[in-house]
Amino acid sequence: MVKGLTGWFSIAVFNLMLVAFVGVMLRYKIAYALPFVHQKHLLHAHSHFAFTGWVTQILMVLLALRLYDEQQNVLKKYAPVLYINLIAAYGMLFTFPFQGYGLYSISFSTLSIFTSYAFAIKYWRDMNRAKEKSPGDPWFKSALLFNVISSAGAFALAIMMATKTAHPDKYLASSYFFLHFQYNGWFFFACMGLLVHKLHTWKISLRGNKTIFWLFALACVPAYFLSALWLPIPLWAYILVIIAVVFQLSGFVMMLRALKECFKQLNPLIVPLGKWLLGLSGIALTIKLLLQSGSIIPDLSKLAFGFRSIVIGYLHLVLLGVITLFILGYVVINQYLRINKAAVTGIAVFVAGIFFNELILLIQGAAAISYISVPYTNEMLLGAAVLLFAGLLVLNISQWQRSIQK
């Protein structure tokens, strides 16, 4: 049994460390020999566990806290869903490496999807029943909706892989459909909901919140085509993509202005480590939106999606730079984890690993476009993966020390 909310947060951070460890194995196999590991199968385990065992697991806990501030209520209401999601995550972690898309891995993947459905239904009902409404609720509801929508891509992938009927274009279109509505839907909208709700608890109103929400919400669905411009899409879809980009950038600029207005109120409420993490997440989000906007140029989109290192760099920028740093910053601000010298050191090393990883992937991608081979990039990427893992190992040890002392 998991003891208290700190137990759930410790499990989520431990899962993030496991994601990093699998990342080290993947990078080691690219740089050196690791014959007993199937690269593609392990990659599936890495991505599925990152989404389910880390991001979804901790977002479920954080969203539950919006409704129930007392630990007892959270455990009573949402513990079954959290346990099942955890079982599904570990099931995928231990089955994908051995069989890829097979009976057991697909079964656990399906279990995780139906668990997300159950969470969405339960959470939606609880929000409607809550006595105190929050300006973050529309963000939360949209996050749940986009999470459900993303499952269409996951089901399409599972069917194609199980029946061995995967066509390259259909496979990529389904993959990017799932990724888009996870990254830009479920993850992003949940984080925005947490931000807006936290401001609300501090009696701070984010000016233009409704307008910002609708700009991002209306842009989310057509923005999927930003990941599919390499397909022959019709003119009307391309026009919608341009509108989506304008909406996203407008919403982002409005959000920055609104946050700037309440900076003096926020400054004394946020600890320095939290400021750094949220600030870095904001910088990563800025880069992400600019890169995404640049992809409306079809030739640039085809060029970017044609080089694996660029795609991997973008995905890691969003998952690690935007989402993970925001979640860690939010957890630090709310004191859900023990913050001591060891924890700060671990987080600093982890952030350094993110920066180093993105820098090398950028160099590798730029070189690939110019058909230039940069020596030792694979070894350097392995070094970045080790940094990520080492930072998270230190962070986890800082939390285990508290458990031992108790």
Coordinates of C-alpha atoms in Angstrom, one line a residue:
M1 CA 0.0 0.0 0.0
V2 CA 1.2 3.5 -0.8
K3 CA 1.3 5.7 2.3
G4 CA 0.0 9.2 1.8
L5 CA 0.4 11.7 -1.0
T6 CA 4.2 11.8 -0.6
G7 CA 4.2 8.1 -1.4
W8 CA 2.4 8.7 -4.7
F9 CA 4.8 11.6 -5.6
S10 CA 7.8 9.4 -4.7
I11 CA 6.5 6.6 -6.9
A12 CA 6.1 9.0 -9.9
V13 CA 9.6 10.5 -9.5
F14 CA 11.0 6.9 -9.2
N15 CA 9.1 6.1 -12.4
L16 CA 10.8 9.1 -14.1
M17 CA 14.1 7.7 -13.0
L18 CA 13.3 4.4 -14.6
V19 CA 12.4 6.2 -17.8
A20 CA 15.8 7.8 -17.8
F21 CA 17.5 4.5 -17.1
V22 CA 15.8 2.9 -20.1
G23 CA 17.0 6.0 -22.1
V24 CA 20.6 5.2 -21.0
M25 CA 20.1 1.6 -22.4
L26 CA 18.8 2.9 -25.7
R27 CA 21.6 5.4 -26.1
Y28 CA 24.2 2.8 -25.1
K29 CA 22.9 0.4 -27.7
I30 CA 23.3 3.1 -30.4
A31 CA 26.8 4.0 -29.4
Y32 CA 28.0 0.5 -28.5
A33 CA 26.9 -3.2 -28.7
L34 CA 24.1 -4.5 -26.6
P35 CA 22.9 -7.6 -28.6
F36 CA 20.3 -8.9 -26.1
V37 CA 18.3 -5.7 -26.4
H38 CA 15.8 -5.1 -29.2
Q39 CA 16.1 -1.4 -29.9
K40 CA 12.6 -0.7 -31.3
H41 CA 10.8 -2.8 -28.7
L42 CA 12.7 -1.1 -25.8
L43 CA 11.9 2.3 -27.4
H44 CA 8.2 1.4 -27.2
A45 CA 8.6 0.5 -23.5
H46 CA 10.4 3.8 -22.9
S47 CA 7.8 6.0 -24.5
H48 CA 4.7 4.2 -23.1
F49 CA 6.1 4.1 -19.6
A50 CA 7.1 7.8 -19.8
F51 CA 3.6 8.8 -20.7
T52 CA 1.7 6.4 -18.4
G53 CA 4.1 5.8 -15.5
W54 CA 5.5 9.3 -15.2
V55 CA 3.4 12.1 -16.7
T56 CA -0.1 10.6 -16.5
Q57 CA 0.5 9.1 -13.0
I58 CA 1.6 12.4 -11.5
L59 CA -1.0 14.5 -13.3
M60 CA -3.8 12.3 -12.0
V61 CA -2.5 12.9 -8.4
L62 CA -2.2 16.6 -9.0
L63 CA -5.6 16.9 -10.5
A64 CA -7.2 15.0 -7.7
L65 CA -5.7 17.5 -5.3
R66 CA -7.6 20.2 -7.0
L67 CA -10.8 18.6 -5.6
Y68 CA -9.6 17.1 -2.4
D69 CA -6.9 18.8 -0.3
E70 CA -6.9 16.1 2.4
Q71 CA -4.8 13.1 1.8
Q72 CA -7.4 10.7 3.1
N73 CA -10.0 11.8 0.5
V74 CA -7.6 11.6 -2.4
L75 CA -6.6 8.0 -1.5
K76 CA -10.2 7.0 -0.9
K77 CA -11.5 8.5 -4.1
Y78 CA -8.7 7.9 -6.6
A79 CA -6.4 5.2 -5.2
P80 CA -8.0 2.4 -7.3
V81 CA -7.5 4.3 -10.6
L82 CA -3.9 5.2 -9.6
Y83 CA -3.1 1.6 -8.7
I84 CA -4.5 0.3 -12.0
N85 CA -2.7 2.9 -14.0
L86 CA 0.5 1.9 -12.2
I87 CA -0.1 -1.8 -13.0
A88 CA -0.7 -0.9 -16.7
A89 CA 2.5 1.2 -16.8
Y90 CA 4.7 -1.5 -15.4
G91 CA 3.0 -4.1 -17.5
M92 CA 4.0 -2.2 -20.6
L93 CA 7.5 -1.6 -19.2
F94 CA 8.1 -5.3 -18.8
T95 CA 6.3 -6.6 -21.9
F96 CA 7.2 -4.3 -24.7
P97 CA 11.0 -5.0 -24.6
F98 CA 10.3 -8.7 -25.1
Q99 CA 7.5 -8.8 -27.7
G100 CA 7.0 -5.3 -29.1
Y101 CA 3.4 -4.9 -30.0
G102 CA 2.1 -8.3 -28.9
L103 CA -0.8 -9.8 -26.9
Y104 CA 0.4 -8.8 -23.4
S105 CA 1.8 -5.4 -24.3
I106 CA -1.3 -4.4 -26.2
S107 CA -3.4 -5.7 -23.3
F108 CA -1.6 -3.5 -20.8
S109 CA -1.7 -0.6 -23.3
T110 CA -5.5 -1.1 -23.6
L111 CA -5.8 -1.2 -19.8
S112 CA -4.0 2.1 -19.5
I113 CA -6.4 3.7 -22.1
F114 CA -9.5 2.4 -20.3
T115 CA -8.1 3.6 -17.0
S116 CA -7.7 7.1 -18.5
Y117 CA -11.4 6.8 -19.6
A118 CA -12.4 5.9 -16.0
F119 CA -10.4 8.7 -14.6
A120 CA -11.9 11.2 -17.1
I121 CA -15.5 10.2 -16.3
K122 CA -14.9 10.2 -12.5
Y123 CA -13.0 13.5 -12.5
W124 CA -15.5 15.2 -14.7
R125 CA -18.4 14.3 -12.4
D126 CA -16.4 15.3 -9.3
M127 CA -15.6 18.7 -10.9
N128 CA -19.3 19.3 -11.6
R129 CA -20.2 18.3 -8.0
A130 CA -17.5 20.4 -6.4
K131 CA -18.8 23.3 -4.3
E132 CA -16.0 25.6 -5.1
K133 CA -15.4 26.2 -8.8
S134 CA -12.0 27.1 -10.2
P135 CA -11.0 29.1 -13.3
G136 CA -8.7 26.1 -14.1
D137 CA -11.7 23.7 -14.5
P138 CA -12.2 24.4 -18.3
W139 CA -8.5 23.6 -18.8
F140 CA -8.9 20.4 -16.8
K141 CA -12.0 19.3 -18.7
S142 CA -10.3 19.9 -22.1
A143 CA -7.2 18.0 -20.9
L144 CA -9.4 15.0 -20.1
L145 CA -11.2 15.3 -23.5
F146 CA -8.0 15.5 -25.5
N147 CA -6.6 12.5 -23.5
V148 CA -9.6 10.4 -24.6
I149 CA -9.3 11.7 -28.2
S150 CA -5.6 10.7 -28.3
S151 CA -6.5 7.0 -27.7
A152 CA -7.8 6.8 -31.3
G153 CA -4.2 7.0 -32.5
A154 CA -3.1 4.4 -30.0
F155 CA -5.8 2.0 -31.0
A156 CA -5.0 2.5 -34.7
L157 CA -1.3 1.8 -34.0
A158 CA -2.1 -1.4 -32.0
I159 CA -4.4 -2.7 -34.7
M160 CA -1.9 -2.1 -37.4
M161 CA 1.0 -3.7 -35.5
A162 CA -1.1 -6.7 -34.3
T163 CA -2.4 -7.4 -37.8
K164 CA 0.9 -6.5 -39.5
T165 CA -0.8 -4.1 -41.9
A166 CA 1.1 -0.9 -41.0
H167 CA 1.6 1.4 -43.9
P168 CA 4.4 3.9 -43.4
D169 CA 2.1 7.0 -43.9
K170 CA -0.7 5.5 -41.8
Y171 CA 1.7 4.5 -39.1
L172 CA 3.2 7.9 -38.8
A173 CA -0.1 9.7 -39.0
S174 CA -1.5 7.6 -36.2
S175 CA 1.7 8.0 -34.1
Y176 CA 1.6 11.8 -34.5
F177 CA -2.1 11.9 -33.8
F178 CA -1.5 10.1 -30.4
L179 CA 1.5 12.3 -29.6
H180 CA -0.1 15.5 -30.5
F181 CA -3.2 15.1 -28.4
Q182 CA -1.0 13.8 -25.5
Y183 CA 1.6 16.5 -25.7
N184 CA -0.5 19.5 -26.8
G185 CA -3.8 18.3 -25.3
W186 CA -3.7 16.2 -22.2
F187 CA -0.3 17.3 -20.9
F188 CA -0.4 20.9 -21.8
F189 CA -4.0 21.7 -20.8
A190 CA -3.6 19.8 -17.5
C191 CA -0.5 21.9 -16.7
M192 CA -2.2 25.1 -17.6
G193 CA -5.2 24.1 -15.4
L194 CA -2.8 23.5 -12.5
L195 CA -1.2 26.9 -13.1
V196 CA -4.4 28.8 -13.3
H197 CA -5.9 27.0 -10.3
K198 CA -2.8 27.6 -8.2
L199 CA -3.1 31.3 -8.9
H200 CA -6.7 31.1 -7.9
T201 CA -5.8 29.6 -4.5
W202 CA -3.4 32.6 -4.1
K203 CA -6.3 35.0 -4.8
I204 CA -4.6 36.0 -8.1
S205 CA -6.6 36.3 -11.2
L206 CA -5.0 35.6 -14.6
R207 CA -6.4 38.4 -16.8
G208 CA -7.9 37.1 -20.0
N209 CA -7.9 33.5 -18.8
K210 CA -11.1 32.6 -20.7
T211 CA -9.8 34.1 -23.9
I212 CA -6.4 32.4 -23.5
F213 CA -8.2 29.1 -22.9
W214 CA -10.4 29.4 -26.0
L215 CA -7.5 30.4 -28.2
F216 CA -5.5 27.3 -27.3
A217 CA -8.6 25.0 -27.2
L218 CA -9.8 26.0 -30.7
A219 CA -6.2 25.7 -32.0
C220 CA -5.6 22.2 -30.6
V221 CA -7.5 20.0 -33.1
P222 CA -6.4 21.7 -36.4
A223 CA -2.8 22.0 -35.0
Y224 CA -2.5 18.3 -35.5
F225 CA -2.0 18.9 -39.2
L226 CA 1.3 20.7 -38.3
S227 CA 2.6 17.2 -37.7
A228 CA 1.1 15.9 -41.0
L229 CA 2.1 18.6 -43.5
W230 CA 4.2 15.9 -45.2
L231 CA 0.9 14.4 -46.3
P232 CA -1.1 15.8 -49.3
I233 CA -3.6 17.7 -47.1
P234 CA -6.3 19.9 -48.8
L235 CA -6.1 23.7 -48.9
W236 CA -8.8 24.2 -46.3
A237 CA -6.9 22.1 -43.8
Y238 CA -3.7 24.1 -44.4
I239 CA -5.6 27.4 -43.9
L240 CA -6.9 25.9 -40.5
V241 CA -3.3 25.2 -39.6
I242 CA -2.3 28.8 -40.2
I243 CA -5.2 30.0 -38.1
A244 CA -4.3 27.5 -35.3
V245 CA -0.7 28.9 -35.2
V246 CA -2.0 32.5 -35.0
F247 CA -4.4 31.5 -32.2
Q248 CA -1.6 29.7 -30.2
L249 CA 0.8 32.5 -30.5
S250 CA -1.9 35.1 -29.6
G251 CA -2.9 33.0 -26.5
F252 CA 0.8 32.7 -25.5
V253 CA 1.5 36.4 -25.8
M254 CA -1.7 37.2 -23.7
M255 CA -0.6 34.6 -21.1
L256 CA 2.9 36.2 -20.8
R257 CA 1.4 39.7 -20.4
A258 CA -1.0 38.5 -17.8
L259 CA 1.7 36.7 -15.8
K260 CA 3.9 39.8 -16.1
E261 CA 1.1 41.9 -14.5
C262 CA 0.9 39.7 -11.5
F263 CA 4.7 39.1 -11.1
K264 CA 5.0 41.3 -8.0
Q265 CA 2.3 39.3 -6.3
L266 CA 3.9 36.0 -7.3
N267 CA 7.5 36.8 -6.6
P268 CA 7.4 36.4 -2.8
L269 CA 5.1 33.3 -3.0
I270 CA 7.4 31.1 -5.1
V271 CA 10.7 29.6 -3.8
P272 CA 13.8 30.3 -5.9
L273 CA 14.1 26.7 -7.2
G274 CA 10.4 26.8 -8.2
K275 CA 11.1 30.1 -10.1
W276 CA 14.0 28.6 -12.0
L277 CA 12.1 25.4 -13.0
L278 CA 9.0 27.3 -14.1
G279 CA 11.1 29.9 -15.9
L280 CA 13.0 27.2 -17.8
S281 CA 9.8 25.5 -18.7
G282 CA 8.5 28.8 -20.0
I283 CA 11.6 29.2 -22.2
A284 CA 11.2 25.7 -23.5
L285 CA 7.5 26.4 -24.3
T286 CA 8.5 29.6 -26.2
I287 CA 11.0 27.6 -28.3
K288 CA 8.5 24.9 -28.8
L289 CA 5.8 27.3 -30.1
L290 CA 8.2 29.1 -32.4
L291 CA 9.4 25.8 -33.9
Q292 CA 5.9 24.6 -34.3
S293 CA 5.0 27.9 -36.0
G294 CA 7.9 27.6 -38.4
S295 CA 6.7 24.2 -39.5
I296 CA 3.7 25.8 -41.3
I297 CA 6.1 26.1 -44.2
P298 CA 5.6 22.8 -46.0
D299 CA 9.2 22.4 -47.2
L300 CA 10.6 23.1 -43.6
S301 CA 8.1 20.6 -42.2
K302 CA 9.1 17.9 -44.6
L303 CA 12.8 18.6 -43.9
A304 CA 12.3 18.5 -40.1
F305 CA 10.2 15.3 -40.1
G306 CA 12.7 13.7 -42.5
F307 CA 15.5 13.7 -39.9
R308 CA 15.1 11.5 -36.8
S309 CA 17.3 13.5 -34.5
I310 CA 15.2 16.7 -35.1
V311 CA 12.0 14.8 -34.3
I312 CA 13.5 13.2 -31.2
G313 CA 14.9 16.6 -30.1
Y314 CA 11.5 18.3 -30.5
L315 CA 9.7 15.5 -28.6
H316 CA 12.2 15.6 -25.7
L317 CA 12.1 19.4 -25.7
V318 CA 8.3 19.2 -25.0
L319 CA 8.3 16.2 -22.7
L320 CA 11.3 17.1 -20.6
G321 CA 11.8 20.9 -21.1
V322 CA 8.1 22.0 -21.0
I323 CA 6.1 19.4 -19.2
T324 CA 8.5 17.7 -16.8
L325 CA 10.2 20.9 -15.7
F326 CA 6.8 22.5 -15.1
I327 CA 5.6 19.5 -13.0
L328 CA 8.8 19.5 -11.0
G329 CA 8.4 23.3 -10.4
Y330 CA 4.8 22.9 -9.4
V331 CA 5.6 20.1 -7.0
V332 CA 8.5 22.1 -5.5
I333 CA 6.2 25.2 -5.0
N334 CA 3.6 23.0 -3.2
Q335 CA 6.2 21.2 -1.1
Y336 CA 5.1 17.8 -2.2
L337 CA 8.7 16.6 -2.2
R338 CA 11.5 17.1 0.3
I339 CA 13.8 19.8 -0.9
N340 CA 17.3 19.7 0.5
K341 CA 20.8 20.1 -0.9
A342 CA 20.7 16.6 -2.4
A343 CA 17.4 17.2 -4.1
V344 CA 18.5 20.6 -5.5
T345 CA 21.7 19.0 -6.7
G346 CA 19.8 16.2 -8.4
I347 CA 17.4 18.6 -10.1
A348 CA 20.3 20.7 -11.3
V349 CA 22.1 17.7 -12.8
F350 CA 18.9 16.6 -14.4
V351 CA 18.3 20.1 -16.0
A352 CA 21.9 20.1 -17.2
G353 CA 21.2 16.7 -18.8
I354 CA 18.2 18.2 -20.6
F355 CA 20.2 21.1 -22.0
F356 CA 23.1 18.9 -23.1
N357 CA 20.7 16.4 -24.7
E358 CA 18.9 19.1 -26.7
L359 CA 22.2 20.8 -27.7
I360 CA 23.7 17.6 -29.1
L361 CA 20.5 16.7 -30.9
L362 CA 20.4 20.2 -32.4
I363 CA 24.0 19.8 -33.7
Q364 CA 23.3 16.3 -35.0
G365 CA 20.1 17.4 -36.8
A366 CA 21.8 20.5 -38.3
A367 CA 24.7 18.3 -39.5
A368 CA 22.3 15.7 -40.9
I369 CA 20.5 18.4 -43.0
S370 CA 23.9 19.4 -44.4
Y371 CA 24.9 15.8 -44.8
I372 CA 27.8 16.3 -42.4
S373 CA 28.9 13.7 -40.0
V374 CA 29.8 15.0 -36.5
P375 CA 32.0 12.6 -34.6
Y376 CA 31.1 11.2 -31.2
T377 CA 27.5 12.6 -31.2
N378 CA 26.2 9.2 -30.1
E379 CA 28.7 9.0 -27.3
M380 CA 27.8 12.5 -26.2
L381 CA 24.1 11.7 -26.3
L382 CA 24.9 8.7 -24.1
G383 CA 26.6 11.1 -21.7
A384 CA 23.5 13.3 -21.7
A385 CA 21.3 10.3 -20.9
V386 CA 23.7 9.3 -18.0
L387 CA 23.4 12.9 -16.7
L388 CA 19.6 12.7 -16.8
F389 CA 19.6 9.4 -14.9
A390 CA 22.2 10.5 -12.4
G391 CA 20.3 13.6 -11.5
L392 CA 17.1 11.7 -11.0
L393 CA 19.0 9.0 -8.9
V394 CA 20.2 11.7 -6.6
L395 CA 16.7 13.2 -6.4
N396 CA 15.2 9.9 -5.5
I397 CA 17.9 9.2 -2.9
S398 CA 17.0 12.5 -1.3
Q399 CA 13.4 11.3 -0.9
W400 CA 14.4 7.8 0.3
Q401 CA 16.5 9.4 3.0
R402 CA 13.3 11.0 4.4
S403 CA 11.5 7.6 4.4
I404 CA 14.4 5.9 6.2
Q405 CA 14.5 8.7 8.8
K406 CA 10.8 8.4 9.4

